[in-house]
Amino acid sequence: MTGSTKYIFVTGGVTSSLGKGIVSASLAKLLQARGFTVTIQKLDPYINIDPGTLNPYEHGECYVTEDGAETDLDLGHYERFLDTPTSQANNVTTGRIYQSVINKERRGEYLGKTVQVIPHITDEIKRHIQALGRKGIYDFVITEVGGTVGDIESLPYVEAIRQLKWEKGRDALAIHLTLLPYLSTSGELKTKPTQHSVKELLSLGVQPDILVCRTEHPMQKGMKEKIALFCNVDQRAVIESADASTIYDVPLLMQQEELDKVVLEKLGITRYPEADLDRWRDFLRRFKEPRQTVLIGLVGKYVELHDAYKSIKEALDHGGAENETRVELRWVHSEKLTAKNVARHLEGLHGILVAPGFGSRGIEGKIEAVKYARGHGVPFLGICLGMQCAVIEFARNVLGHAEANSTEMDPDTQWPVISMMEEQKAKVDMGGTMRLGSYPCRLVEGTLAAQAYGRTSIKERHRHRYEFNNAFIEEFRKAGMIAAGMNPQAKLVEVVELQGHPWFVGVQYHPEYKSTVARPHPLFVHFVQASLAHAARTAQPEAAKA
Ligand code: GLN
């Protein structure tokens, strides 16, 4: 598209957790399918500089971008839907905005002026929004504001939107997402909260152009007209967003409601190609009509909160779809696993995935899970801390170093098979001080990893402080655990594999961040395949009996 970048703002009302991220990603997908270039940005109104220091119980998983930014999990949805990388510029928090304003103030850049929320904080917000547009590569920048309109902390963001809408005229558009609650006693959906939410936005000077109404039941007749009339929006611009059986249905549901067409027309774009969603539909078919099911155990310490493992869950779904297989998950709490009960908890699983994590809570349970997978020939994928547990388990139970550990868990261990990188030791700050972002890795020819990727030179994203201790590399190799992938410069071990086991792979990096609908991650595809093979192997005696 020639011409200026168009800005689309997405706010939410009535309640949080309405799925703004999915609606934003779906709209972006529809525009991308028509040949436009799109990026999505998330503005988070909290004061943390980034979610890197947040406990997963707060906002779920921390998603890591190519450039090593620790970001909101919505960026994972953006990448999974669009298959284009995001960066630090795609996630900005109030903390980051204030930090840069305060830094400028200290450098004297405000020339003695009083520094205030308006205009300085709002200007900084506007600068961050437009920074993506100024790159000159995007036809559309979709900016999603976290939280709910009316919150004190989101006020400067709404004011920045008001100003940008005013300045950009037809090049900007506001979408407001609301909820139509269902009253079972009267059997109706209610529009009043939507009306109030729009009033709240209007009181801040923003007239939404489009309303996306989340609803558990089909909208009643006349409801769109009513909302349109009370909220000053066109009837066509009242979009029904019904509950979907999978988030990957949402782009198609939004297409049926013509969300993308309404957006294009309101932005004055009248000529545009048809949407090409063939690849998307093909994925959906494989995902929704699987030919078989596989049962995988996800061992972690946050299993009661599935959002803490969002990208892993999605990557398993992608890997499953590629194999036309439904991946059923058994969430296994690592803290509850002991040598005594591990068999009961993990019995019948076709694959075991030990999740990333920090700190010692649940670590012994993870090590038990690895031992079970290793001993019972169950396909195993260990990610980051999960890989480190595999190394510790091997050192303890195969090499016979009963006290082996990571120095993260036991700083004085005599067998520090996982230890801190030298350059990390001097760092005291918790935020942004890990080995973060994309690093190259060279895979050893003939390994499971090399087979999965189909090449030996890869790049993957990292988020950790500790590493395989190379002092032990030979001892491990001789006993059957090999370094299957290494960082070519730093010689850090990135992949370990167990020889003589059907499929046992531990990766120091996070493959889950790079799995998308268009390109399911090869390690997850192969892990599901190995799990299917295990299912077939273990089912045979049953069949023979019958
Ligand atoms: N806690 C481990 C480390 O810092 C692993 C981190 C992770 O699993 N992301 O190295």
mmCIF file of C-alpha atoms and ligand atoms in Angstrom, residues 355-359 366 383-386 388 406 408-409 418 434 462-467 508 510 513, ligand 1:
data_model
loop_
_atom_site.group_PDB
_atom_site.id
_atom_site.type_symbol
_atom_site.label_atom_id
_atom_site.label_comp_id
_atom_site.label_asym_id
_atom_site.label_seq_id
_atom_site.Cartn_x
_atom_site.Cartn_y
_atom_site.Cartn_z
ATOM 1 C CA ALA A 355 9.029 -26.960 31.640
ATOM 2 C CA PRO A 356 11.269 -23.927 32.175
ATOM 3 C CA GLY A 357 11.431 -22.210 35.530
ATOM 4 C CA PHE A 358 13.422 -20.331 38.144
ATOM 5 C CA GLY A 359 14.310 -21.192 41.728
ATOM 6 C CA LYS A 366 11.132 -32.321 37.778
ATOM 7 C CA ILE A 383 13.131 -26.836 27.970
ATOM 8 C CA CYS A 384 15.646 -24.537 29.691
ATOM 9 C CA LEU A 385 15.327 -25.531 33.369
ATOM 10 C CA GLY A 386 13.839 -28.786 32.037
ATOM 11 C CA GLN A 388 19.123 -28.491 33.185
ATOM 12 C CA SER A 406 22.802 -26.501 39.512
ATOM 13 C CA GLU A 408 21.171 -21.905 41.197
ATOM 14 C CA MET A 409 19.734 -24.477 43.632
ATOM 15 C CA ILE A 418 24.912 -26.542 35.720
ATOM 16 C CA MET A 434 19.971 -12.772 31.698
ATOM 17 C CA HIS A 462 17.180 -17.682 25.281
ATOM 18 C CA ARG A 463 16.209 -16.574 28.766
ATOM 19 C CA HIS A 464 18.460 -17.938 31.502
ATOM 20 C CA ARG A 465 21.469 -17.304 33.692
ATOM 21 C CA TYR A 466 22.869 -20.813 34.122
ATOM 22 C CA GLU A 467 24.542 -23.167 31.630
ATOM 23 C CA GLN A 508 18.815 -24.665 26.870
ATOM 24 C CA HIS A 510 13.060 -21.760 24.291
ATOM 25 C CA TYR A 513 8.577 -18.808 21.279
HETATM 26 N N1 GLN B 1 16.597 -20.902 36.122
HETATM 27 C C1 GLN B 1 17.357 -21.353 35.004
HETATM 28 C C2 GLN B 1 18.421 -20.344 34.590
HETATM 29 O O1 GLN B 1 18.338 -19.200 34.921
HETATM 30 C C3 GLN B 1 16.460 -21.703 33.829
HETATM 31 C C4 GLN B 1 15.694 -20.549 33.287
HETATM 32 C C5 GLN B 1 14.524 -20.966 32.422
HETATM 33 O O2 GLN B 1 14.040 -22.089 32.501
HETATM 34 N N2 GLN B 1 14.020 -20.049 31.608
HETATM 35 O O3 GLN B 1 19.351 -20.692 33.918
#
